Coordinates of C-alpha atoms in Angstrom, one line a residue:
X11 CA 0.0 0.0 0.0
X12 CA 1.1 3.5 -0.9
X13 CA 1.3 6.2 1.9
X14 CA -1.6 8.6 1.1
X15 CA 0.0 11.9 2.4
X16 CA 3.1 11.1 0.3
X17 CA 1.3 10.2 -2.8
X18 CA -0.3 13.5 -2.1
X19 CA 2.8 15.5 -1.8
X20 CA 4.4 13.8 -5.5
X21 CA 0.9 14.8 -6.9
X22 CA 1.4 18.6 -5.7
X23 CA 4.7 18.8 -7.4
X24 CA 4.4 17.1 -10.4
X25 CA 1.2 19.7 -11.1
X26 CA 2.7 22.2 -10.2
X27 CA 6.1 21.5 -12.5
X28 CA 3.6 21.1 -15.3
X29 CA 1.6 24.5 -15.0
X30 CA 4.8 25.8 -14.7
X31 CA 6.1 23.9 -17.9
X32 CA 8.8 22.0 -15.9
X33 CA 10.2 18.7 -16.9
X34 CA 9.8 17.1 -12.9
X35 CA 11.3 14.0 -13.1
X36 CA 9.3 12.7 -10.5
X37 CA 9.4 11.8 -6.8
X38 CA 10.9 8.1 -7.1
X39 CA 14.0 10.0 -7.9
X40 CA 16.7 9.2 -10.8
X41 CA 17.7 6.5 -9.2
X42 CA 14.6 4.4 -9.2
X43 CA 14.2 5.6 -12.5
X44 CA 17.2 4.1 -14.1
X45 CA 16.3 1.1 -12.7
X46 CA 13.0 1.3 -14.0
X47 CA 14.0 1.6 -17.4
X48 CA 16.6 -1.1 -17.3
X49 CA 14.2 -3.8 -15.9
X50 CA 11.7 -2.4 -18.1
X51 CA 13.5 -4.1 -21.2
X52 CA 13.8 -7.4 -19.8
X53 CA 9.9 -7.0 -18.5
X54 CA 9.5 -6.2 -22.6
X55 CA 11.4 -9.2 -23.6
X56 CA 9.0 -11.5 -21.4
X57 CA 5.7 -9.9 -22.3
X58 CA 6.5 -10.3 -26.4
X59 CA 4.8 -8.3 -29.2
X60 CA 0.7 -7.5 -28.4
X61 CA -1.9 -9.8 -30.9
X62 CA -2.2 -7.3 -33.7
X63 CA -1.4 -3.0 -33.1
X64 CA -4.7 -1.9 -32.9
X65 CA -8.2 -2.9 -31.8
X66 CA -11.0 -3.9 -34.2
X67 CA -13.0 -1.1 -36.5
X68 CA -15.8 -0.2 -33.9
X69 CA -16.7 3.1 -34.8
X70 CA -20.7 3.4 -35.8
X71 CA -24.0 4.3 -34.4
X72 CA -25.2 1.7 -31.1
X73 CA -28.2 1.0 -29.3
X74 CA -32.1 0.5 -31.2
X75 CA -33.3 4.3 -30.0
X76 CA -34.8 6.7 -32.3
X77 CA -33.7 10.3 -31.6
X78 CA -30.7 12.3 -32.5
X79 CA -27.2 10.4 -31.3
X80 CA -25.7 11.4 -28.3
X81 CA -22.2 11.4 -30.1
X82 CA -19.4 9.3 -28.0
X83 CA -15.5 10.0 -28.4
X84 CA -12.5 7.4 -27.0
X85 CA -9.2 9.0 -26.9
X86 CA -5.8 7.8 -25.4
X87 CA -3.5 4.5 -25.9
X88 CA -4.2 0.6 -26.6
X89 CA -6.8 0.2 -23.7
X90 CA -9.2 2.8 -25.6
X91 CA -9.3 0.8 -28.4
X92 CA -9.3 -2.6 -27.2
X93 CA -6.0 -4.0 -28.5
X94 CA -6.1 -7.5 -28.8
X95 CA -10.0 -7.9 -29.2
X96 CA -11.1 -9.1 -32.3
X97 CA -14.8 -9.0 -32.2
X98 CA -15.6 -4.5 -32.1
X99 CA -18.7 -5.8 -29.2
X100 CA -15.8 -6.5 -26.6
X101 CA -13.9 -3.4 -27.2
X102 CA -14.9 -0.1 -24.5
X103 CA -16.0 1.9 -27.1
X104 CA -18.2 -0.2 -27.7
X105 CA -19.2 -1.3 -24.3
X106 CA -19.5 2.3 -23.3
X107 CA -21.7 3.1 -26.4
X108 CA -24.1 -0.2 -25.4
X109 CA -24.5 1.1 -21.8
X110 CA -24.7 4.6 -22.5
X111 CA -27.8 4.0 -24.9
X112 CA -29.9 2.6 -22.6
X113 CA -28.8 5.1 -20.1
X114 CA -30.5 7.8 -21.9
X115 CA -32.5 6.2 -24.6
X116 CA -31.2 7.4 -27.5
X117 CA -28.5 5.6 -29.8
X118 CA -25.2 6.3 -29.3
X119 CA -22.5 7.6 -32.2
X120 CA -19.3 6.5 -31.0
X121 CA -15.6 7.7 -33.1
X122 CA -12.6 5.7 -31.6
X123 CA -9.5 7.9 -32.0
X124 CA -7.2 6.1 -29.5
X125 CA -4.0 4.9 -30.7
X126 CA -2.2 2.0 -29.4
X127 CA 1.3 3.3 -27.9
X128 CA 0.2 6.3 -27.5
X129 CA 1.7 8.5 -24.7
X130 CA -0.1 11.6 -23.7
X131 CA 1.8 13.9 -26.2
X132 CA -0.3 12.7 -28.7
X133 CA -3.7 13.5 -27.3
X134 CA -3.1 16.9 -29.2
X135 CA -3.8 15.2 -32.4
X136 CA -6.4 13.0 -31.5
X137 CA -8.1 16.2 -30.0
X138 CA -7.9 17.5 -33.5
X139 CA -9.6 14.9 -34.9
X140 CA -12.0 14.5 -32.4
X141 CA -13.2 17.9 -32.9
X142 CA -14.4 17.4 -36.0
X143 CA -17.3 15.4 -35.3
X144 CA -18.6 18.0 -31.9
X145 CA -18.4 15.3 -29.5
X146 CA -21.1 15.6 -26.4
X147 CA -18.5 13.8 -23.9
X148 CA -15.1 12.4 -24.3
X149 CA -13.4 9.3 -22.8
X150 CA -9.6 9.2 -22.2
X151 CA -7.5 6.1 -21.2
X152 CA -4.0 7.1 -21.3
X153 CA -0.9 7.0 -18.6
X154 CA 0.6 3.5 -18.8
X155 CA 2.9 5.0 -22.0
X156 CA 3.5 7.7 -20.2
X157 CA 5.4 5.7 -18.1
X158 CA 6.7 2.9 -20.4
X159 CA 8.3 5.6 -22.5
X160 CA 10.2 7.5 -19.9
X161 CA 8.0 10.5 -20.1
X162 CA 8.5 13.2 -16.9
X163 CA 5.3 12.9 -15.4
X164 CA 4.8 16.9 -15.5
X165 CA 5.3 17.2 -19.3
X166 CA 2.7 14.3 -19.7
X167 CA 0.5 15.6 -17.1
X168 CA 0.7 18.8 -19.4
X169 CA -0.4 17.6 -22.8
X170 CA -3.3 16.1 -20.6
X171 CA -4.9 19.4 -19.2
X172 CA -4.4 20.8 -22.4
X173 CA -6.1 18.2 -23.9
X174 CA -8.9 18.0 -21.7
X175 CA -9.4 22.0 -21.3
X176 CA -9.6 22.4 -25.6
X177 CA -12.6 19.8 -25.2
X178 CA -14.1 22.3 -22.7
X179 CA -13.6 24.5 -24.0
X180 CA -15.6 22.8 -27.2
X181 CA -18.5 22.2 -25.1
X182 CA -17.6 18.4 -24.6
X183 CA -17.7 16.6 -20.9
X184 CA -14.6 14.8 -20.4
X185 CA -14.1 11.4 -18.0
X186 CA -10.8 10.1 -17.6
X187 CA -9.4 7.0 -16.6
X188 CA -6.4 7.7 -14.8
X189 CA -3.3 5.6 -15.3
X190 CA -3.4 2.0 -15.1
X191 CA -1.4 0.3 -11.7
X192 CA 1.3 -1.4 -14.1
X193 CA 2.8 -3.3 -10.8
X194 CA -0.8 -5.7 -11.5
X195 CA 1.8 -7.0 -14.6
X196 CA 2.8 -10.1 -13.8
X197 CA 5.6 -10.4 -16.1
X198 CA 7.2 -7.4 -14.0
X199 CA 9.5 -8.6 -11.5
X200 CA 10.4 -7.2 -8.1
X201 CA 12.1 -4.8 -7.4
X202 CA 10.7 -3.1 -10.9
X203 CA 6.8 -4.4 -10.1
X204 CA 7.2 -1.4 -6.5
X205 CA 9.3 0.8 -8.2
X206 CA 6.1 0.7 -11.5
X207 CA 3.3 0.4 -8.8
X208 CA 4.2 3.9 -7.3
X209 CA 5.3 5.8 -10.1
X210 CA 1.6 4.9 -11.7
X211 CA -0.3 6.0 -8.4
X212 CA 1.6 9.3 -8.6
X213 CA 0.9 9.9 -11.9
X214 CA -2.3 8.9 -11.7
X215 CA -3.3 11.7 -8.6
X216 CA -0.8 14.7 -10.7
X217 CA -3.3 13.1 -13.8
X218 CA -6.3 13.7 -11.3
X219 CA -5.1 17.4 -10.2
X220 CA -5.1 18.5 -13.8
X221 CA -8.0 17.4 -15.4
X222 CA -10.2 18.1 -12.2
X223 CA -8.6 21.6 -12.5
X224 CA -9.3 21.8 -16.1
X225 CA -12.7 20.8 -16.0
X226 CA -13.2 17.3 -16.1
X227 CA -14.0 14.6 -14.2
X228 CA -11.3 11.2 -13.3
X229 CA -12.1 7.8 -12.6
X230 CA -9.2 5.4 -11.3
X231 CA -8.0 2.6 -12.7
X232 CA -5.2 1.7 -10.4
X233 CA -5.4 -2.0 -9.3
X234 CA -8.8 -1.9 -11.2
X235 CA -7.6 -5.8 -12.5
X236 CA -5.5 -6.1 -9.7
X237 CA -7.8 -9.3 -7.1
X238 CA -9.0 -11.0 -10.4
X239 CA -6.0 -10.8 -11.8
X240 CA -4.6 -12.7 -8.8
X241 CA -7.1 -15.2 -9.3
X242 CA -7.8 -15.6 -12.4
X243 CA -4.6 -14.1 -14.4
X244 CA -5.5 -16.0 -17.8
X245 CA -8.9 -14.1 -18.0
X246 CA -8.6 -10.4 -17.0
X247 CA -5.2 -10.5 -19.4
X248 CA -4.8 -11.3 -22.7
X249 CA -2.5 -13.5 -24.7
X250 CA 0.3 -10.8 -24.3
X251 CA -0.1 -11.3 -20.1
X252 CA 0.3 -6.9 -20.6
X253 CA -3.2 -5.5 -22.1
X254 CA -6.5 -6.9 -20.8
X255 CA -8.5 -9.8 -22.2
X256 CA -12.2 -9.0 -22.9
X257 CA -13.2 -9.5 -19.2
X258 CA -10.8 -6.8 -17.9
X259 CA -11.9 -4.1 -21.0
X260 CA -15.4 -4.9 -19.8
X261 CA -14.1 -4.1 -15.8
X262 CA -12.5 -1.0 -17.1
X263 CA -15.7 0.1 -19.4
X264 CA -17.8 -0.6 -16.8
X265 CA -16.2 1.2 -13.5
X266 CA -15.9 4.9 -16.4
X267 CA -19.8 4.5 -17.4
X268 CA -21.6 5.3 -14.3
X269 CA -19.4 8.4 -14.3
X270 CA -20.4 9.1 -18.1
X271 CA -23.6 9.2 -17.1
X272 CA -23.3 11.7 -14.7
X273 CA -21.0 13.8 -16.9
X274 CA -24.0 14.4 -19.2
X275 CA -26.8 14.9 -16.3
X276 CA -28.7 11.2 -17.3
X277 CA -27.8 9.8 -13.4
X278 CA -28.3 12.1 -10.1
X279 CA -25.2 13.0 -7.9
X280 CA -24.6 9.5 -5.3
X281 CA -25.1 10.6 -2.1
X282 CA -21.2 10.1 -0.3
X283 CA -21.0 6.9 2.1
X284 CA -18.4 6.6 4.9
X285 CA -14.6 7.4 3.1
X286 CA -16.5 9.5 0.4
X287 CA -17.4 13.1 -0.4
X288 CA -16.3 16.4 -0.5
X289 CA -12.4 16.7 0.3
X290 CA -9.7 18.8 -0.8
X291 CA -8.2 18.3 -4.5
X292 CA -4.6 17.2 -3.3
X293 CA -6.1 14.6 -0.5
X294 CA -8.6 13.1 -3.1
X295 CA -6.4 12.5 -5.9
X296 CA -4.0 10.6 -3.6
X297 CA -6.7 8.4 -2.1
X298 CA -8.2 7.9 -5.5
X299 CA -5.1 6.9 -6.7
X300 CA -5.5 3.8 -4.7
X301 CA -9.1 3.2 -5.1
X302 CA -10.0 1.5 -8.3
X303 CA -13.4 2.8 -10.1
X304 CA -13.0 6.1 -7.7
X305 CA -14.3 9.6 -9.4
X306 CA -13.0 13.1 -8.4
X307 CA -15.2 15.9 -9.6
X308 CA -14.9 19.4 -8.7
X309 CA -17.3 21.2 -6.7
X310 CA -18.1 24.5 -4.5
X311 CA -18.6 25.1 -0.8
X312 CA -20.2 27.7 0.3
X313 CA -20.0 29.0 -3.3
X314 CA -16.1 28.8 -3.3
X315 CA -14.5 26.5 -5.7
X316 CA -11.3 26.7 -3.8
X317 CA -10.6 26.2 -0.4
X318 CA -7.1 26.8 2.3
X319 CA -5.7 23.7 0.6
X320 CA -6.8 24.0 -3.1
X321 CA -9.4 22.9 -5.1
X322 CA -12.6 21.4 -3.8
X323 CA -13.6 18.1 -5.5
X324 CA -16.5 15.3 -4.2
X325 CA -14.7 11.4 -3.9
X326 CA -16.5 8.7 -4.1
X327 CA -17.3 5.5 -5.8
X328 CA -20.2 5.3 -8.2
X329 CA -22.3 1.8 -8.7
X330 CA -23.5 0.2 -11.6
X331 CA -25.9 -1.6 -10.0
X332 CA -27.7 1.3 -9.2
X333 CA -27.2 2.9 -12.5
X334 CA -28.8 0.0 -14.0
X335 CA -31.4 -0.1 -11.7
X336 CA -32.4 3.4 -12.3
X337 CA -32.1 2.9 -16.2

Protein backbone atom coordinates (compact mmCIF):
# COMPACT_ATOMS: atom_id res chain seq x y z
CA UNK A 1 0.00 0.00 0.00
CA UNK A 2 1.05 3.49 -0.95
CA UNK A 3 1.34 6.17 1.88
CA UNK A 4 -1.61 8.60 1.13
CA UNK A 5 0.03 11.94 2.45
CA UNK A 6 3.05 11.08 0.26
CA UNK A 7 1.26 10.19 -2.84
CA UNK A 8 -0.33 13.46 -2.08
CA UNK A 9 2.76 15.49 -1.76
CA UNK A 10 4.44 13.80 -5.48
CA UNK A 11 0.91 14.79 -6.90
CA UNK A 12 1.42 18.58 -5.72
CA UNK A 13 4.70 18.77 -7.37
CA UNK A 14 4.38 17.12 -10.37
CA UNK A 15 1.20 19.69 -11.10
CA UNK A 16 2.70 22.23 -10.21
CA UNK A 17 6.10 21.48 -12.55
CA UNK A 18 3.59 21.10 -15.33
CA UNK A 19 1.55 24.47 -14.96
CA UNK A 20 4.81 25.82 -14.73
CA UNK A 21 6.13 23.88 -17.89
CA UNK A 22 8.83 22.02 -15.92
CA UNK A 23 10.22 18.69 -16.93
CA UNK A 24 9.82 17.08 -12.95
CA UNK A 25 11.34 13.95 -13.10
CA UNK A 26 9.34 12.67 -10.51
CA UNK A 27 9.44 11.81 -6.81
CA UNK A 28 10.87 8.12 -7.08
CA UNK A 29 13.97 10.01 -7.89
CA UNK A 30 16.74 9.16 -10.75
CA UNK A 31 17.71 6.51 -9.21
CA UNK A 32 14.58 4.41 -9.23
CA UNK A 33 14.19 5.60 -12.49
CA UNK A 34 17.18 4.15 -14.13
CA UNK A 35 16.35 1.06 -12.70
CA UNK A 36 12.98 1.29 -13.97
CA UNK A 37 14.00 1.60 -17.37
CA UNK A 38 16.62 -1.07 -17.27
CA UNK A 39 14.22 -3.81 -15.89
CA UNK A 40 11.74 -2.42 -18.09
CA UNK A 41 13.50 -4.05 -21.21
CA UNK A 42 13.79 -7.44 -19.77
CA UNK A 43 9.92 -7.01 -18.52
CA UNK A 44 9.52 -6.22 -22.55
CA UNK A 45 11.45 -9.23 -23.64
CA UNK A 46 9.03 -11.52 -21.40
CA UNK A 47 5.68 -9.89 -22.31
CA UNK A 48 6.46 -10.28 -26.41
CA UNK A 49 4.84 -8.35 -29.19
CA UNK A 50 0.70 -7.47 -28.36
CA UNK A 51 -1.87 -9.77 -30.93
CA UNK A 52 -2.23 -7.28 -33.65
CA UNK A 53 -1.35 -2.97 -33.12
CA UNK A 54 -4.68 -1.94 -32.85
CA UNK A 55 -8.21 -2.91 -31.84
CA UNK A 56 -10.96 -3.89 -34.15
CA UNK A 57 -13.00 -1.08 -36.47
CA UNK A 58 -15.83 -0.15 -33.92
CA UNK A 59 -16.69 3.10 -34.80
CA UNK A 60 -20.69 3.37 -35.76
CA UNK A 61 -23.97 4.29 -34.41
CA UNK A 62 -25.16 1.69 -31.10
CA UNK A 63 -28.21 1.04 -29.29
CA UNK A 64 -32.13 0.50 -31.22
CA UNK A 65 -33.32 4.30 -30.01
CA UNK A 66 -34.80 6.68 -32.28
CA UNK A 67 -33.72 10.27 -31.56
CA UNK A 68 -30.75 12.28 -32.47
CA UNK A 69 -27.25 10.40 -31.25
CA UNK A 70 -25.66 11.37 -28.28
CA UNK A 71 -22.23 11.38 -30.10
CA UNK A 72 -19.43 9.27 -28.00
CA UNK A 73 -15.46 10.02 -28.43
CA UNK A 74 -12.46 7.43 -27.03
CA UNK A 75 -9.16 8.97 -26.92
CA UNK A 76 -5.80 7.77 -25.38
CA UNK A 77 -3.52 4.52 -25.93
CA UNK A 78 -4.23 0.59 -26.64
CA UNK A 79 -6.84 0.17 -23.69
CA UNK A 80 -9.19 2.80 -25.56
CA UNK A 81 -9.31 0.83 -28.42
CA UNK A 82 -9.28 -2.63 -27.22
CA UNK A 83 -6.03 -4.00 -28.49
CA UNK A 84 -6.08 -7.49 -28.79
CA UNK A 85 -9.95 -7.95 -29.25
CA UNK A 86 -11.09 -9.12 -32.31
CA UNK A 87 -14.82 -9.05 -32.19
CA UNK A 88 -15.58 -4.51 -32.06
CA UNK A 89 -18.70 -5.83 -29.23
CA UNK A 90 -15.75 -6.51 -26.57
CA UNK A 91 -13.94 -3.37 -27.16
CA UNK A 92 -14.87 -0.11 -24.53
CA UNK A 93 -15.97 1.95 -27.11
CA UNK A 94 -18.22 -0.17 -27.69
CA UNK A 95 -19.20 -1.34 -24.34
CA UNK A 96 -19.51 2.34 -23.29
CA UNK A 97 -21.65 3.11 -26.40
CA UNK A 98 -24.08 -0.17 -25.42
CA UNK A 99 -24.51 1.13 -21.76
CA UNK A 100 -24.74 4.56 -22.51
CA UNK A 101 -27.77 3.99 -24.88
CA UNK A 102 -29.85 2.57 -22.57
CA UNK A 103 -28.85 5.06 -20.08
CA UNK A 104 -30.54 7.82 -21.94
CA UNK A 105 -32.53 6.21 -24.64
CA UNK A 106 -31.24 7.36 -27.53
CA UNK A 107 -28.51 5.59 -29.85
CA UNK A 108 -25.17 6.33 -29.34
CA UNK A 109 -22.50 7.60 -32.22
CA UNK A 110 -19.33 6.55 -31.02
CA UNK A 111 -15.63 7.69 -33.10
CA UNK A 112 -12.63 5.71 -31.62
CA UNK A 113 -9.47 7.85 -32.05
CA UNK A 114 -7.24 6.11 -29.51
CA UNK A 115 -3.98 4.91 -30.72
CA UNK A 116 -2.19 1.97 -29.38
CA UNK A 117 1.33 3.26 -27.94
CA UNK A 118 0.21 6.29 -27.47
CA UNK A 119 1.66 8.45 -24.68
CA UNK A 120 -0.12 11.57 -23.70
CA UNK A 121 1.79 13.93 -26.21
CA UNK A 122 -0.33 12.75 -28.73
CA UNK A 123 -3.71 13.47 -27.25
CA UNK A 124 -3.14 16.89 -29.20
CA UNK A 125 -3.76 15.24 -32.43
CA UNK A 126 -6.37 12.95 -31.53
CA UNK A 127 -8.05 16.19 -30.00
CA UNK A 128 -7.86 17.51 -33.54
CA UNK A 129 -9.60 14.89 -34.92
CA UNK A 130 -12.04 14.47 -32.43
CA UNK A 131 -13.18 17.86 -32.91
CA UNK A 132 -14.43 17.42 -36.05
CA UNK A 133 -17.33 15.38 -35.30
CA UNK A 134 -18.61 17.98 -31.89
CA UNK A 135 -18.39 15.32 -29.52
CA UNK A 136 -21.09 15.64 -26.37
CA UNK A 137 -18.53 13.82 -23.86
CA UNK A 138 -15.11 12.42 -24.29
CA UNK A 139 -13.41 9.35 -22.77
CA UNK A 140 -9.62 9.20 -22.17
CA UNK A 141 -7.54 6.06 -21.19
CA UNK A 142 -3.97 7.09 -21.32
CA UNK A 143 -0.93 7.03 -18.63
CA UNK A 144 0.60 3.48 -18.80
CA UNK A 145 2.86 5.05 -21.99
CA UNK A 146 3.55 7.68 -20.16
CA UNK A 147 5.44 5.66 -18.09
CA UNK A 148 6.65 2.88 -20.36
CA UNK A 149 8.29 5.64 -22.54
CA UNK A 150 10.17 7.51 -19.89
CA UNK A 151 8.04 10.55 -20.06
CA UNK A 152 8.54 13.22 -16.93
CA UNK A 153 5.30 12.91 -15.43
CA UNK A 154 4.82 16.91 -15.50
CA UNK A 155 5.26 17.16 -19.28
CA UNK A 156 2.75 14.32 -19.72
CA UNK A 157 0.46 15.62 -17.08
CA UNK A 158 0.67 18.84 -19.44
CA UNK A 159 -0.36 17.61 -22.80
CA UNK A 160 -3.33 16.08 -20.61
CA UNK A 161 -4.89 19.40 -19.19
CA UNK A 162 -4.44 20.78 -22.37
CA UNK A 163 -6.13 18.19 -23.90
CA UNK A 164 -8.90 18.00 -21.73
CA UNK A 165 -9.45 22.05 -21.27
CA UNK A 166 -9.63 22.39 -25.56
CA UNK A 167 -12.56 19.79 -25.19
CA UNK A 168 -14.08 22.25 -22.72
CA UNK A 169 -13.61 24.53 -23.95
CA UNK A 170 -15.64 22.76 -27.22
CA UNK A 171 -18.50 22.18 -25.13
CA UNK A 172 -17.64 18.37 -24.64
CA UNK A 173 -17.65 16.59 -20.91
CA UNK A 174 -14.63 14.76 -20.38
CA UNK A 175 -14.07 11.38 -18.01
CA UNK A 176 -10.78 10.14 -17.59
CA UNK A 177 -9.38 7.00 -16.62
CA UNK A 178 -6.41 7.67 -14.81
CA UNK A 179 -3.27 5.56 -15.35
CA UNK A 180 -3.44 2.01 -15.06
CA UNK A 181 -1.36 0.30 -11.74
CA UNK A 182 1.25 -1.36 -14.09
CA UNK A 183 2.76 -3.27 -10.81
CA UNK A 184 -0.76 -5.71 -11.54
CA UNK A 185 1.77 -7.02 -14.63
CA UNK A 186 2.78 -10.10 -13.84
CA UNK A 187 5.59 -10.45 -16.13
CA UNK A 188 7.25 -7.39 -13.96
CA UNK A 189 9.46 -8.63 -11.47
CA UNK A 190 10.36 -7.20 -8.07
CA UNK A 191 12.06 -4.78 -7.37
CA UNK A 192 10.74 -3.14 -10.91
CA UNK A 193 6.78 -4.43 -10.06
CA UNK A 194 7.19 -1.44 -6.50
CA UNK A 195 9.34 0.76 -8.18
CA UNK A 196 6.09 0.67 -11.51
CA UNK A 197 3.28 0.35 -8.79
CA UNK A 198 4.21 3.92 -7.34
CA UNK A 199 5.25 5.79 -10.14
CA UNK A 200 1.61 4.91 -11.73
CA UNK A 201 -0.31 6.00 -8.36
CA UNK A 202 1.62 9.26 -8.62
CA UNK A 203 0.94 9.93 -11.89
CA UNK A 204 -2.28 8.89 -11.67
CA UNK A 205 -3.26 11.68 -8.59
CA UNK A 206 -0.83 14.73 -10.68
CA UNK A 207 -3.25 13.13 -13.76
CA UNK A 208 -6.27 13.72 -11.25
CA UNK A 209 -5.11 17.38 -10.24
CA UNK A 210 -5.07 18.54 -13.77
CA UNK A 211 -8.02 17.39 -15.39
CA UNK A 212 -10.22 18.08 -12.19
CA UNK A 213 -8.60 21.63 -12.50
CA UNK A 214 -9.28 21.83 -16.11
CA UNK A 215 -12.66 20.83 -16.04
CA UNK A 216 -13.15 17.27 -16.07
CA UNK A 217 -13.97 14.59 -14.20
CA UNK A 218 -11.25 11.20 -13.27
CA UNK A 219 -12.13 7.80 -12.63
CA UNK A 220 -9.20 5.44 -11.32
CA UNK A 221 -8.00 2.58 -12.73
CA UNK A 222 -5.25 1.67 -10.38
CA UNK A 223 -5.39 -1.97 -9.35
CA UNK A 224 -8.82 -1.91 -11.19
CA UNK A 225 -7.64 -5.77 -12.49
CA UNK A 226 -5.51 -6.12 -9.71
CA UNK A 227 -7.77 -9.29 -7.14
CA UNK A 228 -9.02 -11.03 -10.38
CA UNK A 229 -5.97 -10.83 -11.81
CA UNK A 230 -4.58 -12.65 -8.82
CA UNK A 231 -7.14 -15.23 -9.33
CA UNK A 232 -7.76 -15.64 -12.43
CA UNK A 233 -4.61 -14.12 -14.39
CA UNK A 234 -5.49 -15.95 -17.77
CA UNK A 235 -8.86 -14.15 -18.02
CA UNK A 236 -8.61 -10.40 -16.95
CA UNK A 237 -5.19 -10.49 -19.41
CA UNK A 238 -4.83 -11.34 -22.70
CA UNK A 239 -2.45 -13.49 -24.67
CA UNK A 240 0.33 -10.79 -24.33
CA UNK A 241 -0.13 -11.26 -20.10
CA UNK A 242 0.34 -6.86 -20.62
CA UNK A 243 -3.19 -5.52 -22.13
CA UNK A 244 -6.48 -6.93 -20.80
CA UNK A 245 -8.54 -9.80 -22.16
CA UNK A 246 -12.17 -9.04 -22.89
CA UNK A 247 -13.23 -9.52 -19.22
CA UNK A 248 -10.83 -6.76 -17.87
CA UNK A 249 -11.91 -4.13 -20.96
CA UNK A 250 -15.43 -4.93 -19.78
CA UNK A 251 -14.13 -4.15 -15.78
CA UNK A 252 -12.46 -1.02 -17.05
CA UNK A 253 -15.66 0.15 -19.35
CA UNK A 254 -17.83 -0.64 -16.79
CA UNK A 255 -16.18 1.18 -13.48
CA UNK A 256 -15.92 4.94 -16.36
CA UNK A 257 -19.82 4.46 -17.40
CA UNK A 258 -21.55 5.30 -14.34
CA UNK A 259 -19.40 8.44 -14.35
CA UNK A 260 -20.39 9.11 -18.06
CA UNK A 261 -23.59 9.16 -17.06
CA UNK A 262 -23.32 11.67 -14.74
CA UNK A 263 -21.03 13.84 -16.95
CA UNK A 264 -23.97 14.35 -19.19
CA UNK A 265 -26.79 14.94 -16.34
CA UNK A 266 -28.70 11.17 -17.31
CA UNK A 267 -27.84 9.84 -13.38
CA UNK A 268 -28.28 12.10 -10.12
CA UNK A 269 -25.17 13.04 -7.92
CA UNK A 270 -24.62 9.52 -5.30
CA UNK A 271 -25.11 10.60 -2.09
CA UNK A 272 -21.23 10.06 -0.34
CA UNK A 273 -20.98 6.93 2.08
CA UNK A 274 -18.39 6.59 4.90
CA UNK A 275 -14.62 7.41 3.05
CA UNK A 276 -16.51 9.49 0.42
CA UNK A 277 -17.41 13.12 -0.43
CA UNK A 278 -16.32 16.45 -0.46
CA UNK A 279 -12.37 16.75 0.34
CA UNK A 280 -9.67 18.80 -0.80
CA UNK A 281 -8.19 18.27 -4.46
CA UNK A 282 -4.60 17.25 -3.30
CA UNK A 283 -6.13 14.60 -0.54
CA UNK A 284 -8.61 13.12 -3.06
CA UNK A 285 -6.39 12.47 -5.86
CA UNK A 286 -3.95 10.62 -3.65
CA UNK A 287 -6.72 8.43 -2.15
CA UNK A 288 -8.25 7.93 -5.46
CA UNK A 289 -5.06 6.91 -6.72
CA UNK A 290 -5.55 3.81 -4.71
CA UNK A 291 -9.14 3.19 -5.11
CA UNK A 292 -9.98 1.52 -8.25
CA UNK A 293 -13.35 2.75 -10.09
CA UNK A 294 -13.02 6.08 -7.70
CA UNK A 295 -14.34 9.55 -9.37
CA UNK A 296 -13.04 13.15 -8.36
CA UNK A 297 -15.21 15.93 -9.60
CA UNK A 298 -14.95 19.40 -8.66
CA UNK A 299 -17.31 21.16 -6.68
CA UNK A 300 -18.09 24.52 -4.51
CA UNK A 301 -18.65 25.13 -0.79
CA UNK A 302 -20.23 27.73 0.30
CA UNK A 303 -19.99 29.01 -3.29
CA UNK A 304 -16.15 28.79 -3.27
CA UNK A 305 -14.47 26.51 -5.68
CA UNK A 306 -11.33 26.66 -3.81
CA UNK A 307 -10.60 26.24 -0.42
CA UNK A 308 -7.09 26.83 2.33
CA UNK A 309 -5.68 23.70 0.61
CA UNK A 310 -6.79 23.99 -3.11
CA UNK A 311 -9.36 22.90 -5.09
CA UNK A 312 -12.62 21.39 -3.75
CA UNK A 313 -13.62 18.11 -5.46
CA UNK A 314 -16.50 15.33 -4.19
CA UNK A 315 -14.72 11.38 -3.89
CA UNK A 316 -16.50 8.67 -4.13
CA UNK A 317 -17.34 5.48 -5.79
CA UNK A 318 -20.19 5.29 -8.24
CA UNK A 319 -22.28 1.83 -8.68
CA UNK A 320 -23.52 0.15 -11.60
CA UNK A 321 -25.91 -1.56 -10.02
CA UNK A 322 -27.72 1.30 -9.17
CA UNK A 323 -27.19 2.89 -12.49
CA UNK A 324 -28.80 0.00 -13.97
CA UNK A 325 -31.40 -0.11 -11.70
CA UNK A 326 -32.39 3.37 -12.27
CA UNK A 327 -32.12 2.86 -16.23
Amino acid sequence: MIWTPGVARAARKIAAAAALGGGGLTALGATAYGLLMAESLVARKVIGRPHGMEGPPSDGVYGDFSGEPVRLVMLGDSTSVGLGMTDPARTPGVLLAHGLAAVAERPVRLDVFGRSGAPSADLGEQVDQALRVRPEIAVVFVGANDVTTQTPPAVAVRHLSKAVRRLREAGAEVVVGTCPDLGTVRPLAQPLRWVTRRWSRQLAAAQTVAVVEAGGRTVAFADILGPEFATNPGEMFGPDRFHPSDRGYAQAAYAVLPSVCAALALWPEPRPVRGEGLQPIYLAAATAAEEPGTEVSATRVAGRATGPYGKWVTLFRRRLGELLNDA
